[in-house]
Short mmCIF file of C-alpha atoms and ligand atoms in Angstrom, two decimals:
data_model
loop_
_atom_site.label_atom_id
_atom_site.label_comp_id
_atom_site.label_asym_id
_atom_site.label_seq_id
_atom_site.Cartn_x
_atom_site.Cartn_y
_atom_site.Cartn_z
CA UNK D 277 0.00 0.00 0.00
CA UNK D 278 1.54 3.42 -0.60
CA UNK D 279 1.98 5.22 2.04
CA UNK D 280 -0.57 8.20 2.73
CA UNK D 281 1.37 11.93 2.97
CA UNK D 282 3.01 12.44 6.32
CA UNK D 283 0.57 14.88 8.03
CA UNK D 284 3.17 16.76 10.82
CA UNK D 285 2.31 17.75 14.28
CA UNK D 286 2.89 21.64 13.77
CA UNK D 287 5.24 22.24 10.12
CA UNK D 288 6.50 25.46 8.58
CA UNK D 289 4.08 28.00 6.66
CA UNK D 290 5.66 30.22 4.85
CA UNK D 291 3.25 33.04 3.25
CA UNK D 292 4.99 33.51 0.11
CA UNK D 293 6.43 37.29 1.41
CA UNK D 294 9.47 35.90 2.81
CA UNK D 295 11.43 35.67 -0.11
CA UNK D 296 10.72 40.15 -0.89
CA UNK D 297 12.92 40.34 2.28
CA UNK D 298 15.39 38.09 1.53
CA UNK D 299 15.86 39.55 -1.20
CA UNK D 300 15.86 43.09 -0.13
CA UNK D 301 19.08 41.88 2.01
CA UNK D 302 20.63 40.17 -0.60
CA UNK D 303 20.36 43.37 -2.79
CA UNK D 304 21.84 45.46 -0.59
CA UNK D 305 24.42 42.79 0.90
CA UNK D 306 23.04 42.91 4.13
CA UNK D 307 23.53 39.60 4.84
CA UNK D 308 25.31 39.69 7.82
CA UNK D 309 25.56 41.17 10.92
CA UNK D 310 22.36 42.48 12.26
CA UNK D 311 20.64 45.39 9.44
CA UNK D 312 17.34 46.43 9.00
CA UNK D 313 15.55 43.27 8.85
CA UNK D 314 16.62 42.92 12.59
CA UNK D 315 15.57 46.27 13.77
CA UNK D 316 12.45 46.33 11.62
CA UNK D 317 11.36 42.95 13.03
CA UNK D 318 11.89 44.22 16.35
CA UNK D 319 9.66 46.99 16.32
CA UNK D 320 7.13 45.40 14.38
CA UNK D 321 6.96 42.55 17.36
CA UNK D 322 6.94 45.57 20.07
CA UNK D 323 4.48 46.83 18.40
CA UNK D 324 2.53 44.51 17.93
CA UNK D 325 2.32 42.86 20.99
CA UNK D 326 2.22 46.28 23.00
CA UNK D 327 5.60 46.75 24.62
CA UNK D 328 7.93 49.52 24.43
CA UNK D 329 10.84 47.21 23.08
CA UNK D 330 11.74 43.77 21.77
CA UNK D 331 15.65 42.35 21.00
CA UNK D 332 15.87 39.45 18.25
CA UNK D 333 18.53 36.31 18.95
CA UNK D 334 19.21 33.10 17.79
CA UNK D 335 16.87 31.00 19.76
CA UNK D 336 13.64 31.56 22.33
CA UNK D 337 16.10 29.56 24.67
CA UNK D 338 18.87 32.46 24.09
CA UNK D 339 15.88 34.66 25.12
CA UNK D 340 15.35 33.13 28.34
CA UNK D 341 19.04 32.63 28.88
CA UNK D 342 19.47 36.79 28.58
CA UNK D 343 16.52 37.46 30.96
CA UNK D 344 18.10 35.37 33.33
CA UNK D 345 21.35 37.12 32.99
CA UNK D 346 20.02 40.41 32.92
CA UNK D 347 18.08 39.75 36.26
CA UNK D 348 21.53 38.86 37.85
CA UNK D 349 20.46 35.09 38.30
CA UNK D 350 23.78 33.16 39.46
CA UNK D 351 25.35 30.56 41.32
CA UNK D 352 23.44 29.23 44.11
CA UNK D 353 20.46 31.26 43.51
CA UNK D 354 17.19 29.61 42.77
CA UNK D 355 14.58 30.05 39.77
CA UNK D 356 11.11 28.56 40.35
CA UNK D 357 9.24 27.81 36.67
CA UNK D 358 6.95 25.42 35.60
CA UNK D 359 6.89 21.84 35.18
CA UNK D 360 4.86 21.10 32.58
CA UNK D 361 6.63 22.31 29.54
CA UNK D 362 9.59 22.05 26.80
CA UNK D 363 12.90 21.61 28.98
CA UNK D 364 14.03 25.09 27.19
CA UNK D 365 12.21 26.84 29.59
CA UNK D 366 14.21 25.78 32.40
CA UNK D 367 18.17 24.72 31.08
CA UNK D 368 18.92 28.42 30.79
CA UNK D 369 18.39 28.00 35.08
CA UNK D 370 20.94 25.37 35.01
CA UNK D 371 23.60 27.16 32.56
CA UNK D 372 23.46 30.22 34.72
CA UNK D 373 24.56 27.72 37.85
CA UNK D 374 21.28 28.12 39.43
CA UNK D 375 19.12 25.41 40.06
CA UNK D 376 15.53 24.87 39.22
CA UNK D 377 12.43 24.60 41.53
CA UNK D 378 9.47 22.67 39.20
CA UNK D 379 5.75 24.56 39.86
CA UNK D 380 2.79 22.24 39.10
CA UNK D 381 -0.11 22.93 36.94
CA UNK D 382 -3.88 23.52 37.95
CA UNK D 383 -6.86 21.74 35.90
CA UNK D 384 -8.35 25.44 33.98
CA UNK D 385 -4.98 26.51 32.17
CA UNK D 386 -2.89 23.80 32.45
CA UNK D 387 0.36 25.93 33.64
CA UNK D 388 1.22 27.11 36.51
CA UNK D 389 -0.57 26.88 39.78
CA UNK D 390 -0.67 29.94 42.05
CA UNK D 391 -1.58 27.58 45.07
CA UNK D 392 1.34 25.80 44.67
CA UNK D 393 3.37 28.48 43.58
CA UNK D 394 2.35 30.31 46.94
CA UNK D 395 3.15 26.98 48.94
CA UNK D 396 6.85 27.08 47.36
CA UNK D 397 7.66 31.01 48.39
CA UNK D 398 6.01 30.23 51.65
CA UNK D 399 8.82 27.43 52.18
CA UNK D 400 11.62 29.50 50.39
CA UNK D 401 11.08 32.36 52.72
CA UNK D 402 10.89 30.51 55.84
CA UNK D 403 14.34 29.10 54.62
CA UNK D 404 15.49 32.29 53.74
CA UNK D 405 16.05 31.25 49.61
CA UNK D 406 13.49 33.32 48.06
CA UNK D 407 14.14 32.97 43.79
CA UNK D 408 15.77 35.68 41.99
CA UNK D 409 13.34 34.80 39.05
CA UNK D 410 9.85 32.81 38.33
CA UNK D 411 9.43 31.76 34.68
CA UNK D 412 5.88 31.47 33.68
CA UNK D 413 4.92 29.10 30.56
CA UNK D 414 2.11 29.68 28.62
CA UNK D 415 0.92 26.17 27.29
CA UNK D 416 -0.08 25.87 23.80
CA UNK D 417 -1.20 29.05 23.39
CA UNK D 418 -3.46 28.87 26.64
CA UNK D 419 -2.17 31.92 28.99
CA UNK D 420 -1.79 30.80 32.55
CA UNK D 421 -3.51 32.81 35.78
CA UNK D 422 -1.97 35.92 35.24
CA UNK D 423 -3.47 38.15 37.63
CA UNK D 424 -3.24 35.51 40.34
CA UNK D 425 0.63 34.80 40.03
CA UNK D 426 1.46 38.76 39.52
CA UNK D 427 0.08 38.92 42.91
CA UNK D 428 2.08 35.90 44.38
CA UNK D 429 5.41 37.33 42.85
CA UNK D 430 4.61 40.48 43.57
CA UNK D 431 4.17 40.16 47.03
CA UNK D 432 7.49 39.02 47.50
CA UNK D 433 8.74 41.31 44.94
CA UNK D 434 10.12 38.62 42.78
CA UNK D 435 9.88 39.59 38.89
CA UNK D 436 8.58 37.19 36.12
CA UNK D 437 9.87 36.05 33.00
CA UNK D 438 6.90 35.08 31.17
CA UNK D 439 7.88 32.21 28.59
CA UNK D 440 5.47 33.05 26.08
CA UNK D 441 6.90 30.65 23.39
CA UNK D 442 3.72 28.75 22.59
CA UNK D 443 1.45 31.89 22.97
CA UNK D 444 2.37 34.66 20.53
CA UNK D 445 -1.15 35.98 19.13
CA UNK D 446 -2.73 34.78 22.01
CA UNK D 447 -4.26 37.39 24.89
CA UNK D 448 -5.30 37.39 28.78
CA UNK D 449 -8.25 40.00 30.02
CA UNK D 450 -7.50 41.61 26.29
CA UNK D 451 -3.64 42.68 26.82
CA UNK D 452 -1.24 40.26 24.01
CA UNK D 453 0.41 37.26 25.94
CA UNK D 454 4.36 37.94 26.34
CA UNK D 455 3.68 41.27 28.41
CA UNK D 456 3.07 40.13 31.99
CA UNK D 457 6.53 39.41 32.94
CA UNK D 458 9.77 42.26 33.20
CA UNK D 459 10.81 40.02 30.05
CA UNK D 460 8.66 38.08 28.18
CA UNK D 461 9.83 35.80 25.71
CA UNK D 462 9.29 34.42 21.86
CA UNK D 463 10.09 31.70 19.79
CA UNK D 464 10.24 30.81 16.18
CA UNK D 465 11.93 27.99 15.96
CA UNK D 466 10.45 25.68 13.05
CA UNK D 467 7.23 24.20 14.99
CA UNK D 468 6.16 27.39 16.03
CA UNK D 469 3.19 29.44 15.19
CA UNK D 470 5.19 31.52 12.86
CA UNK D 471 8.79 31.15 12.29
CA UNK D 472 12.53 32.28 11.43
CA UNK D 473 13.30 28.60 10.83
CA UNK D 474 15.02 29.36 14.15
CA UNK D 475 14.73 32.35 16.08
CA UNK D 476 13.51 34.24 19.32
CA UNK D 477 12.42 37.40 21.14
CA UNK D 478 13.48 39.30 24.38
CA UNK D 479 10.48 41.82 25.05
CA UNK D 480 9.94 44.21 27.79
CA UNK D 481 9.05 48.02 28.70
CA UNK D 482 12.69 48.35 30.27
CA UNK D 483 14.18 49.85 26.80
CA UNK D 484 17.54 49.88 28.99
CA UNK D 485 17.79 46.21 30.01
CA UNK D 486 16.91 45.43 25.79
CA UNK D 487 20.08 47.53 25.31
CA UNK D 488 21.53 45.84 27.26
CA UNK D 489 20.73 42.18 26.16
CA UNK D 490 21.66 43.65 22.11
CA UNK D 491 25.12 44.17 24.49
CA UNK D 492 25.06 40.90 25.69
CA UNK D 493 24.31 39.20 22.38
CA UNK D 494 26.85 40.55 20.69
CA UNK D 495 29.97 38.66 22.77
CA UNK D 496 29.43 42.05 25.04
CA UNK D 497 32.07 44.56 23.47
CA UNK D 498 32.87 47.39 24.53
CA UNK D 499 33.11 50.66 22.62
CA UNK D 500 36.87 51.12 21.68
CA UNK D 501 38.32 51.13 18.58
CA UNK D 502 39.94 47.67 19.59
CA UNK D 503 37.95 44.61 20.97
CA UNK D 504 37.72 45.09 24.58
CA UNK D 505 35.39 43.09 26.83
CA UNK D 506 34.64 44.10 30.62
CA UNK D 507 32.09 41.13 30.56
CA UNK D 508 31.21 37.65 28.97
CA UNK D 509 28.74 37.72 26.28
CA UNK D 510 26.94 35.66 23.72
CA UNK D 511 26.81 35.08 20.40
CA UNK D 512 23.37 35.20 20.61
CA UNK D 513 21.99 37.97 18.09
CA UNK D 514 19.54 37.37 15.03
CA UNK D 515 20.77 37.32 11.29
CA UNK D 516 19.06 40.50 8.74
CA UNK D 517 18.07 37.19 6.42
CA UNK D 518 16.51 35.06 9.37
CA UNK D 519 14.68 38.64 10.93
CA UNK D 520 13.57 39.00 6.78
CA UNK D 521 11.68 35.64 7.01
CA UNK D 522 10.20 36.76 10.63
CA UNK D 523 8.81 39.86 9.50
CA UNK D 524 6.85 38.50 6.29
CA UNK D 525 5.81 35.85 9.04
CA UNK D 526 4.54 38.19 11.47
CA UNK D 527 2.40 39.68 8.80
CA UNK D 528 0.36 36.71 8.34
CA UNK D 529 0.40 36.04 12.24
CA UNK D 530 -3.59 37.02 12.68
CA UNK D 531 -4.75 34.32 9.61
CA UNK D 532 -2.28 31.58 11.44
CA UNK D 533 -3.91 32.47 15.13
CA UNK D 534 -7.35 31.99 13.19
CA UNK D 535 -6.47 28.63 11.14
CA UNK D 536 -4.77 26.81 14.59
CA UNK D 537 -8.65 28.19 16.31
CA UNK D 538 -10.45 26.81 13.23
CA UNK D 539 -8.82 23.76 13.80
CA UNK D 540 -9.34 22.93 17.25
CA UNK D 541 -12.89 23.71 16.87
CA UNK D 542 -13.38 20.87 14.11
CA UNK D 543 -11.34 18.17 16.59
CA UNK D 544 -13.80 19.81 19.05
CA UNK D 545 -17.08 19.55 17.12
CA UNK D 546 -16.24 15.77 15.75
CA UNK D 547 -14.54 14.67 18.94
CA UNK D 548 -15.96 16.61 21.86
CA UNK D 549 -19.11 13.99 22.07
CA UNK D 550 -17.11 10.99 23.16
CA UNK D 551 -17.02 9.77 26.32
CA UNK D 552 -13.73 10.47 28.39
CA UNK D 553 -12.27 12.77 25.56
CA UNK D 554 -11.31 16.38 27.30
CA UNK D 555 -9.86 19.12 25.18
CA UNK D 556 -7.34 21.55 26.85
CA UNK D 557 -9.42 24.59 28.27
CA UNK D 558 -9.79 27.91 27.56
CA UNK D 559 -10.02 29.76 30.51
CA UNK D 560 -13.26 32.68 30.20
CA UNK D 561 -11.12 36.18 29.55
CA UNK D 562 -8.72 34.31 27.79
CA UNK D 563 -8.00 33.77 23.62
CA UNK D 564 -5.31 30.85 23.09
CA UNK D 565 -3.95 30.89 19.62
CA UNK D 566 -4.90 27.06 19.84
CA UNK D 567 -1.08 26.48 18.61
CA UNK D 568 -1.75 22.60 18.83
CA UNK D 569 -5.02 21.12 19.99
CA UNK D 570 -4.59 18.76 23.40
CA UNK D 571 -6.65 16.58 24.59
CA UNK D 572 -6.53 14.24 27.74
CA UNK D 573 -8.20 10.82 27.32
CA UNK D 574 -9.36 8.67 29.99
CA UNK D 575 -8.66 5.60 29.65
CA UNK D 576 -11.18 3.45 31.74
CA UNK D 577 -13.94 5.67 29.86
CA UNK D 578 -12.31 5.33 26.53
CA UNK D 579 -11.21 2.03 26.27
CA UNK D 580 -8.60 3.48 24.48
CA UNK D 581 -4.95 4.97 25.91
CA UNK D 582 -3.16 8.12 24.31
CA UNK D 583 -0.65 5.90 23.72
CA UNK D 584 -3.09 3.34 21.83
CA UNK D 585 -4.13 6.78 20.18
CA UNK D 586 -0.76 7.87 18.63
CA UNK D 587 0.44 4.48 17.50
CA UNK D 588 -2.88 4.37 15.72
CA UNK D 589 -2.88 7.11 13.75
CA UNK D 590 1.25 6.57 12.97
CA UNK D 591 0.19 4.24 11.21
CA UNK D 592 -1.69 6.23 8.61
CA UNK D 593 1.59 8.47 8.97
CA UNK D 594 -0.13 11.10 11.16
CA UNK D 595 1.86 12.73 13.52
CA UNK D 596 0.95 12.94 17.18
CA UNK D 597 2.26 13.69 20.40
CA UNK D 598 2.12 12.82 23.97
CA UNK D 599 1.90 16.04 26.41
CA UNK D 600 5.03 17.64 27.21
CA UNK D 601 6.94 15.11 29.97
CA UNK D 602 6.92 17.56 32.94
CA UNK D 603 10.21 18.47 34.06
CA UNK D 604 10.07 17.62 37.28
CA UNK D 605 9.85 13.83 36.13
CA UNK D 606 12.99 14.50 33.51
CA UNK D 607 16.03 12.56 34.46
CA UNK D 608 18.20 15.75 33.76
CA UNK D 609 16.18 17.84 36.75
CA UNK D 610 16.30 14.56 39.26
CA UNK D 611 16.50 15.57 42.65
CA UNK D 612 15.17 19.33 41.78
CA UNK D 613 12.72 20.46 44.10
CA UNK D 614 8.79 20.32 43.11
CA UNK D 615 5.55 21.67 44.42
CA UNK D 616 2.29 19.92 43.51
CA UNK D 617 -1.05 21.89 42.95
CA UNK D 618 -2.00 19.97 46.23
CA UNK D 619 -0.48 17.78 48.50
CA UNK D 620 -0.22 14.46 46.81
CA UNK D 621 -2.15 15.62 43.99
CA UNK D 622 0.16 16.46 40.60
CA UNK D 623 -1.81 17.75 38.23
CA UNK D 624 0.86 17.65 35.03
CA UNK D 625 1.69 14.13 35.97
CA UNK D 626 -1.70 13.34 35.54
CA UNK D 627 -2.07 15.63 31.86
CA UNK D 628 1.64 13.74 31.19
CA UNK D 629 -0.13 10.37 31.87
CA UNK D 630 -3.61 10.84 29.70
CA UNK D 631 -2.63 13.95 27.37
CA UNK D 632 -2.16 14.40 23.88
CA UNK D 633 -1.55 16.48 20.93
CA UNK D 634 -3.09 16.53 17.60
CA UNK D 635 -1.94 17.71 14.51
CA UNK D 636 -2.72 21.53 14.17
CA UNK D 637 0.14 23.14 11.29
CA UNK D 638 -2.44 25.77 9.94
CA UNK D 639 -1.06 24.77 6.56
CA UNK D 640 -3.54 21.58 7.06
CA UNK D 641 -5.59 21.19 4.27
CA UNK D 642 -9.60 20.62 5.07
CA UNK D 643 -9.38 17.27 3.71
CA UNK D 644 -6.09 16.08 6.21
CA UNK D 645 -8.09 16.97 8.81
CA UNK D 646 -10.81 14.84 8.19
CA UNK D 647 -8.42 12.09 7.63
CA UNK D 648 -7.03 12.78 11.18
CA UNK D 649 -11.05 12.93 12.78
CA UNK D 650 -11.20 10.02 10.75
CA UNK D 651 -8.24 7.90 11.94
CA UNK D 652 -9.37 8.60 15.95
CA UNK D 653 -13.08 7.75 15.13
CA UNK D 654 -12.28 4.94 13.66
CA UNK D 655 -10.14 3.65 16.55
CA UNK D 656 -12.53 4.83 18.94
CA UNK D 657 -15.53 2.38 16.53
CA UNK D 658 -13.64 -0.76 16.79
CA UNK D 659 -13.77 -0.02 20.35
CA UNK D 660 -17.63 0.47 20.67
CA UNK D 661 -18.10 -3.04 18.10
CA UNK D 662 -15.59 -4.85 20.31
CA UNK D 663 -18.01 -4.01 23.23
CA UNK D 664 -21.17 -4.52 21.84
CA UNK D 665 -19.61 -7.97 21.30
CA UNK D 666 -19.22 -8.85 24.75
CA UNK D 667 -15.37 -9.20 24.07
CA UNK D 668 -12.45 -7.60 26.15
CA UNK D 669 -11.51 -4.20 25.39
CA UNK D 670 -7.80 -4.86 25.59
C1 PLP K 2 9.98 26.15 21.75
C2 PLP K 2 10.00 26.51 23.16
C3 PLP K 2 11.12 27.13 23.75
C4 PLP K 2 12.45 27.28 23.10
O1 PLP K 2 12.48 27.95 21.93
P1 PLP K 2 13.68 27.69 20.90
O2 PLP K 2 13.50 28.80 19.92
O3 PLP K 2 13.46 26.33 20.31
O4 PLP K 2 14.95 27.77 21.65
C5 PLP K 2 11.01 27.53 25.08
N1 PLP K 2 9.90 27.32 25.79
C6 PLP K 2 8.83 26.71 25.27
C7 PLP K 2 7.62 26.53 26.12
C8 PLP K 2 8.85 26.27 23.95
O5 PLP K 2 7.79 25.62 23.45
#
């Protein structure tokens, strides 16, 4: 049989514009360093989102790794950031010489839970190790409890780095996601919602600390005529070609937010109807740019695992993904502290344990989405015939 066309969990979509930038740099040699792609991009993002500055590097993980510099995070201090998410969020912790404290999820966003976040500065006070930093993920394009973990980190005066990687286009109580934190951060790597084929954003109001991370990212030299260096920088800084691709794809940003939503709501209105199927939330005052559709499926309802799920549909070469492993179960963080939504109760070990993603690429034609619907109702049939038959569901 020939094989069916791989359908991919989240692929590239270019919107033919990229290519005028290019272009444009090629024309004018600005290939290399930096140029007006990169400072264009920039203020197209700021402006976009709604904050008075962005910086453009090499990587949303570069992004994170700045912020952490720039808010003086060290040896022997402590970052608490969520659990349940891509381990980029929290490595930068560990290349800084800090060390990572893992904050569980609640049930309406998915991230981060401001009970247990509360618990865990409780506990760090008492000990005297409050963090320098708490990095906030935004799930899928779902914004976590904003208001409620402003207040938590406020109260002990801690600032946030919101990790808005998954969320760009999406909004909380109407303001863009990526402007809660002092830095809030992009990515557009090749999965993302739009993308550089690999790229991030450092965005905040401080127009200083940007400067300062465009210092940073550019192996930190100093002005002299000769290469001097009072600190240790990165090589962290955009290329004019990549930040050429970025700002054709930021263009078509609003038609990609609309696609992913259109998307989810077709899983939603074929799927939603069967038993023990849950799709990810969206919490009211909330608009998630739906970047990939999850689900959680219980089992015992079911009759069917996620696991059962994704080996089904690779089969017809469909692409699908368990929920991120939470990092607090990652053999790389073992030993790092973690605080549960409740006592014994860990929420992302139980989205880890039943979640899934779906494919949701807005380049998705109508017709591979109904082959997707089609693969899981088809799974979930032989399931409903095997019981009607009075035989083991195995
Ligand atoms: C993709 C991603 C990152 C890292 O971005 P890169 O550009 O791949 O370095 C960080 N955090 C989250 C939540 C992500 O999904």
């Amino acid at each position: 049989m020939v094989k069916q066309k791989r359908i991919y969990l989240s692929s590239p979509h270019m919107s033919g514009n990229e290519q005028k930038y290019i272009k444009e740099a090629f024309d004018t040699n600005w290939i290399a360093p930096l140029g007006p792609n990169v400072d264009c991009f920039e203020r197209e993002i700021a402006a976009y989102i709604g904050t008075k500055g962005a910086a453009a590097v090499s990587s949303g993980t570069a992004a994170i790794h700045l912020a952490l510099q720039l808010l003086d995070v060290g040896r022997g201090d402590r970052v608490f950031c969520s659990s349940l998410t891509f381990i980029a969020s929290a490595n930068p912790i560990v290349y800084q010489g800090a060390e990572p404290v893992f904050i569980d999820s609640e049930p309406d966003t998915w991230n981060m839970s401001p009970q247990a976040l509360k618990r865990a500065f409780i506990e760090a006070e008492r000990k005297g190790r409050l963090p320098k930093a708490v990095i906030v993920v935004n799930l899928y394009g779902q914004s976590a409890k904003m208001d409620e973990i402003i207040s938590v980190c406020d109260a002990y005066n801690v600032p946030i780095i919101e990790d808005a990687a998954e969320s760009l286009g999406s909004s909380y109580k109407g303001r863009k996601s990526g402007t809660f934190g002092k830095f809030g951060i992009f990515s557009f790597n090749g999965n993302k919602i739009i993308t550089t084929s690999g790229g991030g954003m450092l965005v905040s109001n401080d127009e200083e600390a940007l400067e300062k991370a465009r210092f940073l990212a550019t192996q930190a030299r100093d002005p002299a005529p000769h290469y001097q260096h009072s600190d240790v920088g990165f090589n962290y800084r955009m290329s004019n070609i990549l930040a050429g691709v970025g700002r054709a794809q930021l263009e078509v940003l609003d038609e990609r937010v609309k696609s992913r939503r259109t998307i989810y709501k077709r899983y939603q209105a074929a799927l939603g109807g069967i038993e023990g199927i849950d799709f990810m939330p969206e919490m009211d005052g909330t608009m998630s740019n739906r970047w990939l559709t999850a689900l959680t499926i219980d089992a015992h309802i079911a009759g069917i695992s996620p696991m059962q799920m994704i080996e089904h549909l690779a089969k017809d070469n469909i692409e699908a993904r368990p929920v991120w492993k939470p990092l607090h179960l990652q053999p790389a963080f073992e030993g790092a502290a973690y605080y549960p939504h409740q006592a014994g109760v860990s929420i992302s070990d139980h989205l880890f344990r039943n979640g899934l993603c779906l494919p949701s690429g807005s380049n998705m034609t109508l017709e591979e989405q109904i082959r997707v619907i089609g693969g899981i109702m088809e799974l979930f049939a032989k399931v409903e015939v095997t019981r009607a038959l009075g035989l083991p569901v195995s």
